[in-house]
mmCIF file of C-alpha atoms in Angstrom:
data_model
loop_
_atom_site.group_PDB
_atom_site.id
_atom_site.type_symbol
_atom_site.label_atom_id
_atom_site.label_comp_id
_atom_site.label_asym_id
_atom_site.label_seq_id
_atom_site.Cartn_x
_atom_site.Cartn_y
_atom_site.Cartn_z
ATOM 1 C CA MET J 212 -95.573 155.902 11.868
ATOM 2 C CA ALA J 213 -98.480 153.259 11.736
ATOM 3 C CA GLY J 214 -101.343 155.391 13.396
ATOM 4 C CA ASP J 215 -101.086 157.792 15.807
ATOM 5 C CA GLY J 216 -100.740 156.572 19.481
ATOM 6 C CA PRO J 217 -102.494 156.482 22.743
ATOM 7 C CA ALA J 218 -105.427 159.455 21.633
ATOM 8 C CA ALA J 219 -104.364 163.284 22.158
ATOM 9 C CA LEU J 220 -106.519 165.687 23.900
ATOM 10 C CA PRO J 221 -106.955 168.753 21.795
ATOM 11 C CA VAL J 222 -106.081 172.326 23.714
ATOM 12 C CA GLN J 223 -106.486 175.873 22.471
ATOM 13 C CA LEU J 224 -102.381 177.275 23.424
ATOM 14 C CA VAL J 225 -104.093 180.813 23.720
ATOM 15 C CA GLU J 226 -105.701 179.492 26.811
ATOM 16 C CA GLN J 227 -103.457 177.216 28.137
ATOM 17 C CA PRO J 228 -100.155 179.969 29.014
ATOM 18 C CA ARG J 229 -97.962 177.561 30.510
ATOM 19 C CA LEU J 230 -98.114 174.864 27.126
ATOM 20 C CA GLN J 231 -96.924 178.533 24.628
ATOM 21 C CA LYS J 232 -94.815 179.186 26.152
ATOM 22 C CA LEU J 233 -93.316 176.100 26.504
ATOM 23 C CA LYS J 234 -94.025 176.621 22.290
ATOM 24 C CA GLU J 235 -92.155 179.425 22.012
ATOM 25 C CA MET J 236 -89.283 177.176 23.620
ATOM 26 C CA PHE J 237 -89.326 174.717 21.231
ATOM 27 C CA ILE J 238 -89.660 176.627 19.148
ATOM 28 C CA SER J 239 -86.273 178.555 19.784
ATOM 29 C CA LYS J 240 -84.298 175.813 20.143
ATOM 30 C CA TYR J 241 -85.255 173.819 17.865
ATOM 31 C CA GLY J 242 -86.322 175.574 15.029
ATOM 32 C CA SER J 243 -89.478 174.134 14.837
ATOM 33 C CA ALA J 244 -93.325 173.588 16.135
ATOM 34 C CA PRO J 245 -94.077 170.442 18.682
ATOM 35 C CA LYS J 246 -95.900 168.207 16.681
ATOM 36 C CA PHE J 247 -97.688 168.003 21.100
ATOM 37 C CA TYR J 248 -97.159 167.495 24.192
ATOM 38 C CA ALA J 249 -97.807 164.943 27.007
ATOM 39 C CA ARG J 250 -98.051 165.220 31.096
ATOM 40 C CA ALA J 251 -97.664 162.850 33.684
ATOM 41 C CA PRO J 252 -98.584 164.533 36.993
ATOM 42 C CA GLY J 253 -96.481 163.852 40.309
ATOM 43 C CA ARG J 254 -98.987 162.139 43.581
ATOM 44 C CA VAL J 255 -98.336 161.872 47.140
ATOM 45 C CA ASN J 256 -98.768 159.025 49.556
ATOM 46 C CA LEU J 257 -101.607 160.001 51.496
ATOM 47 C CA ILE J 258 -100.483 157.275 53.626
ATOM 48 C CA GLY J 259 -99.012 153.105 53.387
ATOM 49 C CA GLU J 260 -95.005 154.085 54.077
ATOM 50 C CA HIS J 261 -92.657 151.487 52.851
ATOM 51 C CA ILE J 262 -94.894 149.413 52.709
ATOM 52 C CA ASP J 263 -95.567 148.682 48.956
ATOM 53 C CA TYR J 264 -92.279 146.144 48.873
ATOM 54 C CA CYS J 265 -93.289 144.233 51.925
ATOM 55 C CA GLY J 266 -96.230 143.450 48.878
ATOM 56 C CA TYR J 267 -99.155 146.178 50.797
ATOM 57 C CA ALA J 268 -102.284 148.660 49.702
ATOM 58 C CA VAL J 269 -101.013 152.462 49.267
ATOM 59 C CA LEU J 270 -103.296 154.857 49.084
ATOM 60 C CA PRO J 271 -101.645 157.573 46.292
ATOM 61 C CA MET J 272 -103.868 161.183 45.126
ATOM 62 C CA ALA J 273 -102.200 162.019 41.834
ATOM 63 C CA ILE J 274 -100.775 166.183 41.984
ATOM 64 C CA GLU J 275 -101.760 169.455 40.003
ATOM 65 C CA GLN J 276 -97.870 169.682 39.464
ATOM 66 C CA ASP J 277 -96.716 167.329 36.799
ATOM 67 C CA ILE J 278 -93.570 166.848 33.889
ATOM 68 C CA LEU J 279 -94.971 168.292 30.866
ATOM 69 C CA ILE J 280 -93.105 167.273 27.690
ATOM 70 C CA ALA J 281 -93.848 169.108 24.294
ATOM 71 C CA ALA J 282 -91.966 166.273 21.553
ATOM 72 C CA GLU J 283 -91.827 166.575 17.713
ATOM 73 C CA PRO J 284 -91.290 163.126 15.723
ATOM 74 C CA VAL J 285 -87.611 163.922 13.506
ATOM 75 C CA GLN J 286 -86.351 162.072 10.410
ATOM 76 C CA THR J 287 -82.985 161.872 12.237
ATOM 77 C CA GLN J 288 -83.022 158.228 14.586
ATOM 78 C CA VAL J 289 -81.099 160.663 17.267
ATOM 79 C CA VAL J 290 -82.929 161.852 20.817
ATOM 80 C CA GLN J 291 -82.918 165.303 21.256
ATOM 81 C CA LEU J 292 -83.802 165.865 25.045
ATOM 82 C CA ALA J 293 -83.796 169.772 27.219
ATOM 83 C CA ASN J 294 -84.978 171.156 29.833
ATOM 84 C CA THR J 295 -86.325 174.144 30.585
ATOM 85 C CA ASN J 296 -85.180 173.811 34.476
ATOM 86 C CA SER J 297 -81.054 175.152 32.680
ATOM 87 C CA SER J 298 -79.448 173.811 35.621
ATOM 88 C CA TYR J 299 -80.746 170.460 33.960
ATOM 89 C CA LEU J 300 -77.956 169.860 30.566
ATOM 90 C CA ASP J 301 -79.529 168.660 26.625
ATOM 91 C CA PHE J 302 -78.518 165.340 26.187
ATOM 92 C CA SER J 303 -78.559 163.210 22.751
ATOM 93 C CA THR J 304 -78.858 159.861 22.212
ATOM 94 C CA SER J 305 -78.698 157.782 18.918
ATOM 95 C CA VAL J 306 -82.340 155.932 20.208
ATOM 96 C CA ASN J 307 -80.339 152.271 18.469
ATOM 97 C CA ASN J 308 -77.861 152.739 20.750
ATOM 98 C CA ILE J 309 -79.670 153.486 24.543
ATOM 99 C CA GLN J 310 -77.221 153.598 27.316
ATOM 100 C CA ILE J 311 -78.027 153.932 30.688
ATOM 101 C CA ASN J 312 -75.402 154.897 33.525
ATOM 102 C CA LYS J 313 -77.380 153.879 36.871
ATOM 103 C CA THR J 314 -74.467 155.050 38.506
ATOM 104 C CA LYS J 315 -75.526 158.705 38.043
ATOM 105 C CA PRO J 316 -79.543 159.362 38.690
ATOM 106 C CA GLN J 317 -79.393 162.211 36.031
ATOM 107 C CA TRP J 318 -82.717 163.187 35.172
ATOM 108 C CA HIS J 319 -82.202 162.458 31.370
ATOM 109 C CA ASN J 320 -81.534 159.139 32.537
ATOM 110 C CA TYR J 321 -85.324 158.854 33.856
ATOM 111 C CA PHE J 322 -86.303 159.513 30.046
ATOM 112 C CA LEU J 323 -84.047 156.550 28.473
ATOM 113 C CA CYS J 324 -86.329 154.038 31.461
ATOM 114 C CA GLY J 325 -89.596 154.776 30.060
ATOM 115 C CA LEU J 326 -88.125 155.150 26.563
ATOM 116 C CA LYS J 327 -86.278 152.088 26.388
ATOM 117 C CA GLY J 328 -89.256 150.655 27.896
ATOM 118 C CA ILE J 329 -91.925 151.203 25.520
ATOM 119 C CA GLN J 330 -88.821 149.846 22.286
ATOM 120 C CA GLU J 331 -88.044 147.082 24.070
ATOM 121 C CA HIS J 332 -91.876 145.721 24.748
ATOM 122 C CA PHE J 333 -93.762 146.697 21.377
ATOM 123 C CA GLY J 334 -89.560 145.298 19.967
ATOM 124 C CA LEU J 335 -89.025 148.914 17.626
ATOM 125 C CA ASN J 336 -86.286 147.688 15.625
ATOM 126 C CA ASN J 337 -86.517 150.670 13.353
ATOM 127 C CA PRO J 338 -87.518 153.857 16.038
ATOM 128 C CA THR J 339 -88.186 156.906 15.514
ATOM 129 C CA GLY J 340 -86.278 160.554 17.151
ATOM 130 C CA MET J 341 -87.277 163.122 18.655
ATOM 131 C CA ASN J 342 -87.139 166.761 20.101
ATOM 132 C CA CYS J 343 -88.509 167.092 23.300
ATOM 133 C CA LEU J 344 -88.511 170.010 26.048
ATOM 134 C CA LEU J 345 -89.560 169.123 29.400
ATOM 135 C CA ASP J 346 -90.850 171.569 32.234
ATOM 136 C CA GLY J 347 -91.316 170.715 35.397
ATOM 137 C CA THR J 348 -92.895 171.906 38.431
ATOM 138 C CA ILE J 349 -92.644 168.945 40.969
ATOM 139 C CA PRO J 350 -90.225 169.090 43.217
ATOM 140 C CA PRO J 351 -87.041 167.030 43.009
ATOM 141 C CA SER J 352 -86.012 164.632 45.546
ATOM 142 C CA SER J 353 -88.784 165.875 47.777
ATOM 143 C CA GLY J 354 -90.946 162.292 47.968
ATOM 144 C CA LEU J 355 -93.503 163.412 45.042
ATOM 145 C CA SER J 356 -92.405 160.652 42.245
ATOM 146 C CA SER J 357 -91.404 163.239 39.456
ATOM 147 C CA SER J 358 -89.102 160.972 38.610
ATOM 148 C CA SER J 359 -91.629 157.859 38.395
ATOM 149 C CA ALA J 360 -93.821 160.650 36.224
ATOM 150 C CA LEU J 361 -91.214 161.697 34.076
ATOM 151 C CA VAL J 362 -90.703 157.286 32.759
ATOM 152 C CA CYS J 363 -94.391 157.957 32.221
ATOM 153 C CA CYS J 364 -94.438 160.583 30.975
ATOM 154 C CA ALA J 365 -91.090 159.761 27.826
ATOM 155 C CA GLY J 366 -93.555 156.121 27.699
ATOM 156 C CA LEU J 367 -96.692 158.695 26.502
ATOM 157 C CA VAL J 368 -93.876 160.604 24.186
ATOM 158 C CA THR J 369 -92.423 157.387 22.597
ATOM 159 C CA LEU J 370 -95.288 155.789 22.623
ATOM 160 C CA ARG J 371 -97.153 158.904 20.210
ATOM 161 C CA ALA J 372 -94.374 159.285 17.764
ATOM 162 C CA ASN J 373 -94.427 155.858 16.941
ATOM 163 C CA GLY J 374 -97.425 155.710 16.334
ATOM 164 C CA LYS J 375 -97.991 152.609 19.410
ATOM 165 C CA THR J 376 -100.557 152.381 22.642
ATOM 166 C CA LEU J 377 -100.809 150.966 25.133
ATOM 167 C CA SER J 378 -104.172 150.054 26.901
ATOM 168 C CA LYS J 379 -104.517 151.874 30.817
ATOM 169 C CA ALA J 380 -104.481 148.081 32.642
ATOM 170 C CA LYS J 381 -101.278 147.376 30.364
ATOM 171 C CA LEU J 382 -99.783 150.463 31.801
ATOM 172 C CA ILE J 383 -99.822 150.195 34.606
ATOM 173 C CA GLU J 384 -99.646 146.254 35.353
ATOM 174 C CA PHE J 385 -97.497 145.835 38.960
ATOM 175 C CA ASN J 386 -97.461 142.720 41.165
ATOM 176 C CA PRO J 387 -100.573 143.108 40.097
ATOM 177 C CA LEU J 388 -101.202 145.702 40.377
ATOM 178 C CA ARG J 389 -105.254 146.969 41.260
ATOM 179 C CA ALA J 390 -106.708 149.796 41.841
ATOM 180 C CA THR J 391 -109.652 151.213 43.568
ATOM 181 C CA ASP J 392 -111.336 155.090 43.300
ATOM 182 C CA VAL J 393 -111.382 155.681 47.439
ATOM 183 C CA ARG J 394 -113.445 159.195 47.312
ATOM 184 C CA LEU J 395 -111.808 161.995 50.166
ATOM 185 C CA PRO J 396 -114.110 163.986 52.569
ATOM 186 C CA SER J 397 -115.127 166.830 51.511
ATOM 187 C CA GLY J 398 -114.552 169.689 53.443
ATOM 188 C CA ALA J 399 -110.485 170.064 53.981
ATOM 189 C CA ALA J 400 -107.081 170.547 51.086
ATOM 190 C CA PHE J 401 -104.330 168.876 51.602
ATOM 191 C CA VAL J 402 -100.785 170.614 51.622
ATOM 192 C CA ILE J 403 -97.826 169.785 50.693
ATOM 193 C CA ALA J 404 -94.706 170.978 52.897
ATOM 194 C CA ASN J 405 -91.087 170.962 51.796
ATOM 195 C CA SER J 406 -88.853 170.122 54.531
ATOM 196 C CA CYS J 407 -86.558 171.579 51.632
ATOM 197 C CA VAL J 408 -83.863 167.923 52.509
ATOM 198 C CA GLU J 409 -83.250 166.340 49.534
ATOM 199 C CA MET J 410 -82.726 162.538 50.017
ATOM 200 C CA ASN J 411 -81.370 161.139 46.962
ATOM 201 C CA LYS J 412 -83.275 157.522 47.421
ATOM 202 C CA ALA J 413 -81.447 155.853 44.457
ATOM 203 C CA ALA J 414 -77.262 157.162 45.885
ATOM 204 C CA THR J 415 -78.689 155.654 49.718
ATOM 205 C CA SER J 416 -77.776 152.957 51.511
ATOM 206 C CA HIS J 417 -81.062 153.583 53.857
ATOM 207 C CA TYR J 418 -83.432 152.437 51.614
ATOM 208 C CA ASN J 419 -81.203 149.274 50.584
ATOM 209 C CA ILE J 420 -80.844 148.742 54.113
ATOM 210 C CA ARG J 421 -85.083 149.259 54.993
ATOM 211 C CA VAL J 422 -85.860 146.643 52.244
ATOM 212 C CA MET J 423 -83.187 144.349 53.097
ATOM 213 C CA GLU J 424 -84.558 143.756 57.148
ATOM 214 C CA CYS J 425 -88.082 143.682 56.707
ATOM 215 C CA ARG J 426 -86.892 140.542 54.508
ATOM 216 C CA LEU J 427 -85.429 139.198 57.365
ATOM 217 C CA ALA J 428 -87.711 139.330 59.742
ATOM 218 C CA THR J 429 -90.393 137.696 56.713
ATOM 219 C CA LYS J 430 -87.460 134.607 56.461
ATOM 220 C CA LEU J 431 -87.376 134.708 60.669
ATOM 221 C CA LEU J 432 -91.479 134.748 61.718
ATOM 222 C CA SER J 433 -91.470 132.369 58.038
ATOM 223 C CA LYS J 434 -89.095 129.958 59.846
ATOM 224 C CA SER J 435 -90.808 130.089 63.064
ATOM 225 C CA LYS J 436 -94.124 129.474 62.162
ATOM 226 C CA GLY J 437 -93.200 125.823 60.840
ATOM 227 C CA LEU J 438 -93.323 128.468 57.206
ATOM 228 C CA ASP J 439 -90.700 127.495 54.080
ATOM 229 C CA TRP J 440 -88.918 130.816 54.972
ATOM 230 C CA LYS J 441 -86.505 130.199 51.583
ATOM 231 C CA LYS J 442 -88.973 130.534 49.571
ATOM 232 C CA MET J 443 -91.276 133.422 51.436
ATOM 233 C CA LEU J 444 -90.126 137.815 50.583
ATOM 234 C CA ARG J 445 -92.257 139.302 51.184
ATOM 235 C CA LEU J 446 -93.930 140.291 54.987
ATOM 236 C CA HIS J 447 -97.408 139.926 53.134
ATOM 237 C CA ASP J 448 -96.545 136.086 51.553
ATOM 238 C CA VAL J 449 -96.187 135.266 56.137
ATOM 239 C CA GLN J 450 -99.426 136.609 57.113
ATOM 240 C CA THR J 451 -101.243 135.426 53.627
ATOM 241 C CA LYS J 452 -99.796 131.736 53.887
ATOM 242 C CA LEU J 453 -100.590 132.005 57.978
ATOM 243 C CA GLY J 454 -104.088 133.370 56.346
ATOM 244 C CA VAL J 455 -104.246 135.640 59.318
ATOM 245 C CA SER J 456 -105.817 139.168 60.120
ATOM 246 C CA LEU J 457 -102.494 141.737 60.197
ATOM 247 C CA GLU J 458 -103.411 142.622 64.212
ATOM 248 C CA GLU J 459 -103.039 138.678 64.881
ATOM 249 C CA MET J 460 -99.986 139.418 63.078
ATOM 250 C CA LEU J 461 -98.783 142.395 65.676
ATOM 251 C CA THR J 462 -99.191 140.156 67.650
ATOM 252 C CA ILE J 463 -96.884 136.858 66.078
ATOM 253 C CA VAL J 464 -93.658 139.814 65.824
ATOM 254 C CA GLU J 465 -94.536 140.462 69.557
ATOM 255 C CA GLU J 466 -94.125 136.856 69.706
ATOM 256 C CA VAL J 467 -91.480 135.610 67.866
ATOM 257 C CA LEU J 468 -89.419 139.119 67.120
ATOM 258 C CA HIS J 469 -86.946 141.080 69.816
ATOM 259 C CA PRO J 470 -86.802 144.013 69.747
ATOM 260 C CA GLU J 471 -82.955 144.544 69.852
ATOM 261 C CA PRO J 472 -81.166 144.739 66.971
ATOM 262 C CA TYR J 473 -80.210 141.560 65.606
ATOM 263 C CA SER J 474 -75.824 141.009 64.659
ATOM 264 C CA THR J 475 -75.678 139.191 61.684
ATOM 265 C CA GLU J 476 -74.206 136.122 63.287
ATOM 266 C CA GLU J 477 -78.470 135.898 65.373
ATOM 267 C CA ILE J 478 -79.324 135.560 62.210
ATOM 268 C CA CYS J 479 -77.193 133.170 60.955
ATOM 269 C CA LYS J 480 -77.894 130.571 63.287
ATOM 270 C CA CYS J 481 -82.096 131.878 64.550
ATOM 271 C CA LEU J 482 -81.910 129.835 59.798
ATOM 272 C CA GLY J 483 -80.144 128.121 60.579
ATOM 273 C CA ILE J 484 -77.616 128.783 58.105
ATOM 274 C CA SER J 485 -73.607 129.140 58.032
ATOM 275 C CA LEU J 486 -72.685 133.833 57.222
ATOM 276 C CA GLU J 487 -71.834 132.673 53.864
ATOM 277 C CA GLU J 488 -74.989 131.542 52.888
ATOM 278 C CA LEU J 489 -76.463 134.267 54.825
ATOM 279 C CA ARG J 490 -74.391 136.803 52.574
ATOM 280 C CA SER J 491 -74.334 134.882 48.805
ATOM 281 C CA GLN J 492 -78.146 134.030 49.773
ATOM 282 C CA ILE J 493 -80.059 136.983 51.334
ATOM 283 C CA LEU J 494 -78.334 140.060 51.953
ATOM 284 C CA SER J 495 -77.625 142.354 48.618
ATOM 285 C CA GLN J 496 -74.141 143.305 46.650
ATOM 286 C CA ASN J 497 -74.705 147.376 48.417
ATOM 287 C CA ILE J 498 -74.926 145.773 52.592
ATOM 288 C CA GLN J 499 -72.153 143.248 52.637
ATOM 289 C CA ASP J 500 -70.711 144.959 55.263
ATOM 290 C CA VAL J 501 -74.357 145.911 58.226
ATOM 291 C CA SER J 502 -73.387 143.804 60.650
ATOM 292 C CA THR J 503 -76.960 144.765 62.327
ATOM 293 C CA PHE J 504 -80.228 144.637 61.506
ATOM 294 C CA LYS J 505 -83.885 146.125 63.266
ATOM 295 C CA LEU J 506 -86.761 142.925 62.720
ATOM 296 C CA TYR J 507 -89.394 144.131 64.808
ATOM 297 C CA GLN J 508 -89.292 147.660 64.656
ATOM 298 C CA ARG J 509 -89.625 146.815 60.922
ATOM 299 C CA ALA J 510 -92.583 144.301 60.860
ATOM 300 C CA LYS J 511 -94.238 146.059 63.389
ATOM 301 C CA HIS J 512 -94.283 149.689 61.443
ATOM 302 C CA VAL J 513 -95.617 147.800 58.436
ATOM 303 C CA TYR J 514 -97.670 145.404 59.648
ATOM 304 C CA SER J 515 -99.200 148.651 61.443
ATOM 305 C CA GLU J 516 -98.718 151.084 58.374
ATOM 306 C CA ALA J 517 -100.878 148.458 56.214
ATOM 307 C CA ALA J 518 -104.158 147.743 58.982
ATOM 308 C CA ARG J 519 -104.115 151.685 58.997
ATOM 309 C CA VAL J 520 -104.313 152.770 55.294
ATOM 310 C CA LEU J 521 -107.141 149.367 55.756
ATOM 311 C CA GLU J 522 -109.354 151.706 57.563
ATOM 312 C CA PHE J 523 -108.586 155.278 56.971
ATOM 313 C CA GLN J 524 -109.961 153.352 53.472
ATOM 314 C CA LYS J 525 -112.886 152.498 54.820
ATOM 315 C CA ILE J 526 -114.008 155.399 57.031
ATOM 316 C CA CYS J 527 -113.488 156.724 53.465
ATOM 317 C CA SER J 528 -116.582 154.491 52.162
ATOM 318 C CA LYS J 529 -118.511 155.078 55.312
ATOM 319 C CA ALA J 530 -118.055 159.017 55.461
ATOM 320 C CA PRO J 531 -119.145 158.946 58.934
ATOM 321 C CA ALA J 532 -119.039 162.776 60.337
ATOM 322 C CA ASN J 533 -116.092 162.328 62.369
ATOM 323 C CA ALA J 534 -114.855 161.585 59.218
ATOM 324 C CA LEU J 535 -111.640 164.139 58.975
ATOM 325 C CA GLN J 536 -111.102 163.529 62.798
ATOM 326 C CA LEU J 537 -109.960 159.983 61.781
ATOM 327 C CA LEU J 538 -108.678 159.697 59.388
ATOM 328 C CA GLY J 539 -106.670 162.586 60.794
ATOM 329 C CA GLU J 540 -105.669 160.576 63.570
ATOM 330 C CA LEU J 541 -104.532 158.153 61.473
ATOM 331 C CA MET J 542 -101.933 159.866 59.199
ATOM 332 C CA ASN J 543 -100.816 161.514 63.128
ATOM 333 C CA GLN J 544 -99.245 157.481 63.864
ATOM 334 C CA SER J 545 -98.648 156.847 60.640
ATOM 335 C CA HIS J 546 -96.161 159.854 61.054
ATOM 336 C CA ILE J 547 -95.182 158.192 64.430
ATOM 337 C CA SER J 548 -94.133 155.467 63.508
ATOM 338 C CA CYS J 549 -92.227 155.980 60.835
ATOM 339 C CA ARG J 550 -90.634 157.946 62.515
ATOM 340 C CA GLU J 551 -90.213 155.732 65.784
ATOM 341 C CA MET J 552 -90.786 152.018 63.575
ATOM 342 C CA TYR J 553 -88.931 152.880 60.432
ATOM 343 C CA GLU J 554 -86.976 155.857 61.392
ATOM 344 C CA CYS J 555 -87.844 157.108 57.753
ATOM 345 C CA SER J 556 -87.788 160.008 59.002
ATOM 346 C CA CYS J 557 -85.697 163.456 60.248
ATOM 347 C CA PRO J 558 -85.629 166.496 62.798
ATOM 348 C CA GLU J 559 -86.607 168.844 59.646
ATOM 349 C CA LEU J 560 -89.574 166.797 58.725
ATOM 350 C CA ASP J 561 -90.468 166.346 62.991
ATOM 351 C CA ARG J 562 -90.388 170.078 62.814
ATOM 352 C CA LEU J 563 -92.228 170.111 60.037
ATOM 353 C CA VAL J 564 -94.746 168.241 61.493
ATOM 354 C CA ASP J 565 -95.058 169.554 64.611
ATOM 355 C CA ILE J 566 -95.513 172.951 63.110
ATOM 356 C CA CYS J 567 -98.926 172.440 60.654
ATOM 357 C CA LEU J 568 -100.616 170.721 63.634
ATOM 358 C CA GLN J 569 -100.030 173.739 65.723
ATOM 359 C CA PHE J 570 -101.535 175.615 63.270
ATOM 360 C CA GLY J 571 -104.527 173.330 62.243
ATOM 361 C CA ALA J 572 -103.817 170.197 60.394
ATOM 362 C CA ILE J 573 -105.897 167.868 61.610
ATOM 363 C CA GLY J 574 -103.448 165.088 60.876
ATOM 364 C CA SER J 575 -99.362 165.948 59.394
ATOM 365 C CA ARG J 576 -97.195 163.080 58.018
ATOM 366 C CA LEU J 577 -93.410 162.351 56.303
ATOM 367 C CA THR J 578 -94.399 161.761 52.531
ATOM 368 C CA GLY J 579 -92.451 159.490 49.941
ATOM 369 C CA ALA J 580 -89.288 157.875 51.722
ATOM 370 C CA GLY J 581 -88.967 160.027 54.185
ATOM 371 C CA TRP J 582 -84.957 161.242 55.443
ATOM 372 C CA GLY J 583 -86.023 164.827 53.922
ATOM 373 C CA GLY J 584 -88.786 165.190 50.953
ATOM 374 C CA CYS J 585 -91.780 167.001 51.610
ATOM 375 C CA THR J 586 -94.715 166.490 54.780
ATOM 376 C CA VAL J 587 -98.592 166.381 53.626
ATOM 377 C CA SER J 588 -100.821 167.774 55.977
ATOM 378 C CA MET J 589 -104.694 167.385 55.748
ATOM 379 C CA VAL J 590 -105.880 171.913 57.001
ATOM 380 C CA PRO J 591 -109.974 172.324 57.120
ATOM 381 C CA THR J 592 -110.923 174.621 54.034
ATOM 382 C CA ASP J 593 -112.363 177.573 56.601
ATOM 383 C CA LYS J 594 -108.696 177.340 57.930
ATOM 384 C CA LEU J 595 -106.621 177.149 54.712
ATOM 385 C CA SER J 596 -105.567 180.639 53.763
ATOM 386 C CA MET J 597 -104.588 181.164 57.340
ATOM 387 C CA PHE J 598 -102.366 177.904 57.676
ATOM 388 C CA LEU J 599 -100.700 178.417 54.667
ATOM 389 C CA LYS J 600 -99.241 182.007 55.926
ATOM 390 C CA ASN J 601 -98.656 180.717 59.194
ATOM 391 C CA VAL J 602 -97.049 177.127 58.301
ATOM 392 C CA LYS J 603 -94.228 180.019 55.510
ATOM 393 C CA LYS J 604 -93.908 182.341 59.090
ATOM 394 C CA SER J 605 -92.425 180.365 61.361
ATOM 395 C CA TYR J 606 -90.247 177.420 59.113
ATOM 396 C CA TYR J 607 -89.803 178.787 55.889
ATOM 397 C CA GLN J 608 -89.133 182.404 56.970
ATOM 398 C CA THR J 609 -87.013 181.660 59.213
ATOM 399 C CA ASP J 610 -84.241 180.229 57.372
ATOM 400 C CA GLY J 611 -81.934 181.448 54.414
ATOM 401 C CA GLN J 612 -81.868 178.745 51.986
ATOM 402 C CA ARG J 613 -85.469 177.532 52.596
ATOM 403 C CA LEU J 614 -86.879 180.970 52.504
ATOM 404 C CA ALA J 615 -84.841 181.203 48.553
ATOM 405 C CA GLY J 616 -87.769 177.697 47.269
ATOM 406 C CA GLU J 617 -91.264 179.084 49.716
ATOM 407 C CA ASN J 618 -93.345 179.326 47.020
ATOM 408 C CA ASN J 619 -92.831 175.742 45.522
ATOM 409 C CA SER J 620 -91.861 174.521 49.164
ATOM 410 C CA LEU J 621 -95.712 175.353 50.475
ATOM 411 C CA PHE J 622 -98.810 174.299 48.439
ATOM 412 C CA ALA J 623 -102.359 172.922 48.617
ATOM 413 C CA THR J 624 -103.018 170.420 46.191
ATOM 414 C CA LYS J 625 -106.191 168.429 45.346
ATOM 415 C CA PRO J 626 -106.971 164.877 43.399
ATOM 416 C CA GLY J 627 -105.079 166.122 39.419
ATOM 417 C CA ARG J 628 -106.021 163.809 37.086
ATOM 418 C CA GLY J 629 -103.851 161.534 35.226
ATOM 419 C CA ALA J 630 -101.218 161.190 32.548
ATOM 420 C CA LEU J 631 -102.006 161.962 28.935
ATOM 421 C CA VAL J 632 -101.306 163.452 25.585
ATOM 422 C CA PHE J 633 -102.347 167.256 24.336
ATOM 423 C CA VAL J 634 -102.408 168.465 20.782
ATOM 424 C CA GLU J 635 -103.415 171.668 19.947
ATOM 425 C CA ALA J 636 -106.506 172.804 18.082
#
């Protein structure tokens, strides 16, 4: 192996009970000790839902919950994967013949995505085999990016095992990604509450339809303003081309789009194309049978949510005396828009938000794709213990299934550290 890969942080395992336990389980599983450990955090989106794929900024926070992988490079060109959670089955494959089944979102496929991404980036013709044991504390299908953390962690493991490095900027480059630090005000904690409704984004049509509704809204808004609508893909593109503010875009939405759902025939008429052209050139394969689309509501959510993100950042920057109240109100507005305009909530999430606000949250909203998953609430630190007690009693202890997962379903978190590699000191 050339070099040692990403810089690693030496740690004393006696001070890290979770790492020590993972090491012991690894030895029991593979008969030798791991050579290093990689960690990638989950994240919670404080505000900015369903606007990233429309070209707008969001405001995520790394959380303390994470994916942790113990790894050992081996001489064979086989990657062996195991999970401390016995409900996730062991998996092994040749590193030279990685097949990812896109129809089944199984846990090992996310690891393989990270591994394959690094292989392809560096053109690794003779990649190193690995034994890996994974431990995760991020609730799955909860909107806290457990799958993204797994892909990222697998990428770190592959880098380290093959003695490669990747600059941080390259690792996070996206469209292009620009990151700005936001200093959150003191005096409040962020509490994550899992609705215990799992929504697998990869296996549902809701998400795909929303993406297409945003694209169709982009086309109709562009056409109405004399832009080259065939080249316009995202709602942000329309704003950029017109050179107007988000508030002005909301006015244009009111002028151009109507609240009633659009039929495919009406969309064709607005764009001056045939139904066959709409289906072959614009609609994705998995929504060919959808007959109506809500364009006004989706565009209104995206532009208003993008404005809320900018306002959230501005309040954090200026830090006025009433910052917490202002931020809380933005979070509440965001949830209302997700519920009513984007229709990505569900009864359990709405109930959970109501309970959180009832027991002292300044702001509360769904986070992640929605249709299940988690809420994030901003709670004054002096009310935190009573808040947690009351939410447990009102939401989790009234339902046997929720009660079973209560310990992993409700927790306060603070901004966590990013992805990194550990070695035993």
